[in-house]
């Protein structure tokens, strides 16, 4: 089982929890406006951008993308699709990968493991050679089992459950769940944000439960007192009165929310109704809360979260400008993770010397070695590296929501 990030991030966190400048791995260019067709045959067809069309002379690598493009987690999947699309356009416009172009085919899994496998099989029928995805953890675990059996190279931007990257053909850009829990507890303790902590988590997801477990373990080392530890499930995620009342009655100064942004937005509204105003601290799943439809973003004022990317930091400006021009919305960390994933593929492919005429298994064998030999300066971290277990080495970042925007801390 992969444990590199979960164990190694503690040392990184001790050294630095301040933002490190995140530059992109290639100079960004402004892309043409794009759509979000969920069944594209290539980036050119998806977005009507001739610059993304594959070159007949150098051939083309077929790059599949799997993620939720519809349903409650669509904000994540669409961001990943867009991040991949933008990187593919830039790479193709700059001459491709060793002269070969990248083709992109994006398939919707609706945040459902079974549909994710169906999406993967659709991409196999398209003769996919490398995969970016899946985006969310349960679908990613399901797809990883398939790609491992096929020995097909896979890099997930955001599948954070430990099991997502268990096979040796799977790498990830984000931190694993245990690392996020450990890092959050360290940040709260080292920055003396609070001593009495309440936790509200989703016991029906590996994502939330895994982060919560690591947080509780590290909290003891940081002299943090867990005064309330309250669960909900996918069937009870609309009314958090009991959890909030227990946190408030216990005198919680900070509420840790290792959950997704949809539930977090409800919790913030219900906490405000109860005149309960502790510090709320989340992790990467909360990224996107400012874009929730009909959500009063003033309720998120002062919310903190660990996220590797902020669209407002100086190192992200070129990427953000290009992304807004292309898709009409500001990028979130999922877009940045996906963008970095494609540039990692480019760097590893060039290191390995692979060519489009190779089959997927041969490409995978070469990429598994090359990924451990590269280092890129990405949007989500400088000097990003990967170990043989597929885990990334980079410093975590924390942000605070101030006046409706992220401020790096």
Short mmCIF file of N, CA and C in Angstrom, two decimals, residues 273-341:
data_model
loop_
_atom_site.label_atom_id
_atom_site.label_comp_id
_atom_site.label_asym_id
_atom_site.label_seq_id
_atom_site.Cartn_x
_atom_site.Cartn_y
_atom_site.Cartn_z
N UNK A 273 -27.14 30.48 10.80
CA UNK A 273 -28.49 30.57 11.36
C UNK A 273 -28.48 30.33 12.87
N UNK A 274 -27.52 29.52 13.32
CA UNK A 274 -27.40 29.22 14.75
C UNK A 274 -26.50 30.22 15.48
N UNK A 275 -26.00 31.23 14.75
CA UNK A 275 -25.06 32.21 15.31
C UNK A 275 -23.84 31.52 15.91
N UNK A 276 -23.38 30.50 15.20
CA UNK A 276 -22.19 29.75 15.59
C UNK A 276 -21.09 30.11 14.59
N UNK A 277 -20.04 30.74 15.07
CA UNK A 277 -19.03 31.28 14.16
C UNK A 277 -17.60 30.90 14.56
N UNK A 278 -17.29 29.62 14.59
CA UNK A 278 -15.91 29.21 14.81
C UNK A 278 -15.11 29.42 13.53
N UNK A 279 -13.82 29.11 13.56
CA UNK A 279 -13.05 29.00 12.33
C UNK A 279 -13.47 27.70 11.65
N UNK A 280 -13.74 27.77 10.37
CA UNK A 280 -13.99 26.56 9.59
C UNK A 280 -12.77 26.27 8.74
N UNK A 281 -12.30 25.02 8.79
CA UNK A 281 -11.05 24.65 8.12
C UNK A 281 -11.31 23.38 7.30
N UNK A 282 -11.06 23.47 6.00
CA UNK A 282 -11.31 22.34 5.12
C UNK A 282 -10.07 21.90 4.36
N UNK A 283 -10.29 20.99 3.42
CA UNK A 283 -9.21 20.48 2.59
C UNK A 283 -9.60 20.65 1.13
N UNK A 284 -8.96 19.90 0.22
CA UNK A 284 -9.13 20.22 -1.19
C UNK A 284 -10.56 20.04 -1.70
N UNK A 285 -11.35 19.16 -1.07
CA UNK A 285 -12.72 18.96 -1.50
C UNK A 285 -13.60 20.19 -1.32
N UNK A 286 -13.15 21.13 -0.49
CA UNK A 286 -13.94 22.35 -0.29
C UNK A 286 -13.68 23.38 -1.38
N UNK A 287 -12.63 23.15 -2.16
CA UNK A 287 -12.35 24.07 -3.26
C UNK A 287 -13.51 24.01 -4.25
N UNK A 288 -14.11 25.14 -4.51
CA UNK A 288 -15.30 25.23 -5.35
C UNK A 288 -16.48 25.80 -4.60
N UNK A 289 -16.32 26.03 -3.29
CA UNK A 289 -17.44 26.50 -2.48
C UNK A 289 -17.92 27.88 -2.92
N UNK A 290 -17.01 28.70 -3.46
CA UNK A 290 -17.40 30.04 -3.87
C UNK A 290 -18.23 30.04 -5.15
N UNK A 291 -18.29 28.90 -5.83
CA UNK A 291 -19.05 28.82 -7.08
C UNK A 291 -20.37 28.08 -6.92
N UNK A 292 -20.74 27.71 -5.69
CA UNK A 292 -22.00 27.00 -5.47
C UNK A 292 -23.17 27.92 -5.81
N UNK A 293 -24.08 27.41 -6.62
CA UNK A 293 -25.22 28.21 -7.06
C UNK A 293 -26.09 28.63 -5.88
N UNK A 294 -26.43 29.91 -5.84
CA UNK A 294 -27.31 30.50 -4.82
C UNK A 294 -26.68 30.50 -3.42
N UNK A 295 -25.38 30.27 -3.32
CA UNK A 295 -24.70 30.31 -2.02
C UNK A 295 -24.24 31.73 -1.74
N UNK A 296 -24.51 32.21 -0.54
CA UNK A 296 -24.07 33.53 -0.11
C UNK A 296 -22.59 33.43 0.27
N UNK A 297 -21.72 33.90 -0.61
CA UNK A 297 -20.28 33.70 -0.40
C UNK A 297 -19.76 34.44 0.83
N UNK A 298 -20.53 35.40 1.34
CA UNK A 298 -20.09 36.09 2.57
C UNK A 298 -20.03 35.12 3.74
N UNK A 299 -20.79 34.02 3.65
CA UNK A 299 -20.77 33.02 4.71
C UNK A 299 -19.44 32.27 4.76
N UNK A 300 -18.67 32.35 3.67
CA UNK A 300 -17.38 31.66 3.63
C UNK A 300 -16.23 32.56 4.05
N UNK A 301 -16.53 33.77 4.45
CA UNK A 301 -15.48 34.70 4.87
C UNK A 301 -14.69 34.10 6.03
N UNK A 302 -13.37 34.06 5.88
CA UNK A 302 -12.51 33.55 6.93
C UNK A 302 -12.29 32.05 6.90
N UNK A 303 -13.02 31.34 6.02
CA UNK A 303 -12.82 29.90 5.89
C UNK A 303 -11.39 29.63 5.40
N UNK A 304 -10.77 28.60 5.96
CA UNK A 304 -9.42 28.22 5.55
C UNK A 304 -9.45 26.81 4.98
N UNK A 305 -8.55 26.55 4.06
CA UNK A 305 -8.43 25.20 3.53
C UNK A 305 -7.04 24.97 2.97
N UNK A 306 -6.64 23.70 2.98
CA UNK A 306 -5.41 23.32 2.32
C UNK A 306 -5.72 23.09 0.85
N UNK A 307 -5.07 23.81 0.00
CA UNK A 307 -5.23 23.64 -1.44
C UNK A 307 -3.91 24.01 -2.09
N UNK A 308 -3.54 23.30 -3.15
CA UNK A 308 -2.24 23.58 -3.76
C UNK A 308 -2.24 24.73 -4.75
N UNK A 309 -3.40 25.40 -4.92
CA UNK A 309 -3.49 26.37 -5.99
C UNK A 309 -4.44 27.50 -5.63
N UNK A 310 -4.05 28.71 -6.02
CA UNK A 310 -4.94 29.86 -5.94
C UNK A 310 -4.84 30.63 -7.24
N UNK A 311 -5.98 30.93 -7.84
CA UNK A 311 -5.97 31.63 -9.12
C UNK A 311 -5.49 33.07 -8.98
N UNK A 312 -5.42 33.58 -7.75
CA UNK A 312 -5.04 34.97 -7.55
C UNK A 312 -3.55 35.16 -7.25
N UNK A 313 -2.81 34.07 -7.05
CA UNK A 313 -1.39 34.25 -6.76
C UNK A 313 -0.63 34.58 -8.04
N UNK A 314 0.47 35.30 -7.90
CA UNK A 314 1.18 35.83 -9.05
C UNK A 314 1.63 34.74 -10.02
N UNK A 315 2.10 33.62 -9.49
CA UNK A 315 2.59 32.55 -10.35
C UNK A 315 1.52 31.87 -11.18
N UNK A 316 0.25 32.13 -10.86
CA UNK A 316 -0.86 31.51 -11.57
C UNK A 316 -1.50 32.43 -12.60
N UNK A 317 -0.99 33.66 -12.71
CA UNK A 317 -1.69 34.67 -13.50
C UNK A 317 -1.84 34.29 -14.98
N UNK A 318 -0.76 33.84 -15.60
CA UNK A 318 -0.83 33.52 -17.03
C UNK A 318 -1.81 32.38 -17.28
N UNK A 319 -1.74 31.36 -16.44
CA UNK A 319 -2.67 30.24 -16.57
C UNK A 319 -4.11 30.69 -16.35
N UNK A 320 -4.34 31.48 -15.31
CA UNK A 320 -5.69 31.94 -15.01
C UNK A 320 -6.25 32.77 -16.14
N UNK A 321 -5.44 33.68 -16.69
CA UNK A 321 -5.91 34.52 -17.79
C UNK A 321 -6.29 33.67 -19.01
N UNK A 322 -5.44 32.68 -19.32
CA UNK A 322 -5.73 31.82 -20.47
C UNK A 322 -6.97 30.97 -20.22
N UNK A 323 -7.14 30.49 -19.01
CA UNK A 323 -8.27 29.64 -18.66
C UNK A 323 -9.58 30.44 -18.73
N UNK A 324 -9.58 31.64 -18.17
CA UNK A 324 -10.78 32.47 -18.19
C UNK A 324 -11.15 32.83 -19.63
N UNK A 325 -10.14 33.14 -20.44
CA UNK A 325 -10.41 33.46 -21.85
C UNK A 325 -11.02 32.28 -22.59
N UNK A 326 -10.59 31.07 -22.23
CA UNK A 326 -11.07 29.88 -22.94
C UNK A 326 -12.42 29.40 -22.47
N UNK A 327 -12.65 29.47 -21.13
CA UNK A 327 -13.83 28.79 -20.57
C UNK A 327 -14.78 29.71 -19.82
N UNK A 328 -14.40 30.97 -19.67
CA UNK A 328 -15.32 31.94 -19.07
C UNK A 328 -15.52 31.81 -17.59
N UNK A 329 -14.63 31.11 -16.90
CA UNK A 329 -14.73 30.94 -15.46
C UNK A 329 -13.32 30.81 -14.90
N UNK A 330 -13.12 31.23 -13.65
CA UNK A 330 -11.80 31.10 -13.05
C UNK A 330 -11.49 29.64 -12.72
N UNK A 331 -10.25 29.23 -12.88
CA UNK A 331 -9.88 27.85 -12.59
C UNK A 331 -9.83 27.58 -11.09
N UNK A 332 -10.08 26.33 -10.72
CA UNK A 332 -9.86 25.90 -9.35
C UNK A 332 -8.68 24.93 -9.32
N UNK A 333 -8.42 24.34 -8.17
CA UNK A 333 -7.25 23.49 -8.04
C UNK A 333 -7.35 22.23 -8.90
N UNK A 334 -8.56 21.77 -9.19
CA UNK A 334 -8.71 20.58 -10.01
C UNK A 334 -8.24 20.86 -11.44
N UNK A 335 -8.53 22.05 -11.93
CA UNK A 335 -8.03 22.45 -13.25
C UNK A 335 -6.51 22.52 -13.23
N UNK A 336 -5.97 23.09 -12.17
CA UNK A 336 -4.51 23.22 -12.07
C UNK A 336 -3.84 21.85 -11.94
N UNK A 337 -4.42 20.96 -11.14
CA UNK A 337 -3.89 19.60 -11.01
C UNK A 337 -3.87 18.90 -12.37
N UNK A 338 -4.95 19.05 -13.13
CA UNK A 338 -5.04 18.40 -14.44
C UNK A 338 -4.02 18.97 -15.41
N UNK A 339 -3.87 20.27 -15.39
CA UNK A 339 -2.89 20.95 -16.24
C UNK A 339 -1.49 20.44 -15.91
N UNK A 340 -1.18 20.35 -14.63
CA UNK A 340 0.13 19.81 -14.23
C UNK A 340 0.29 18.36 -14.65
N UNK A 341 -0.81 17.60 -14.60
CA UNK A 341 -0.74 16.18 -14.98
C UNK A 341 -0.31 16.03 -16.43
#
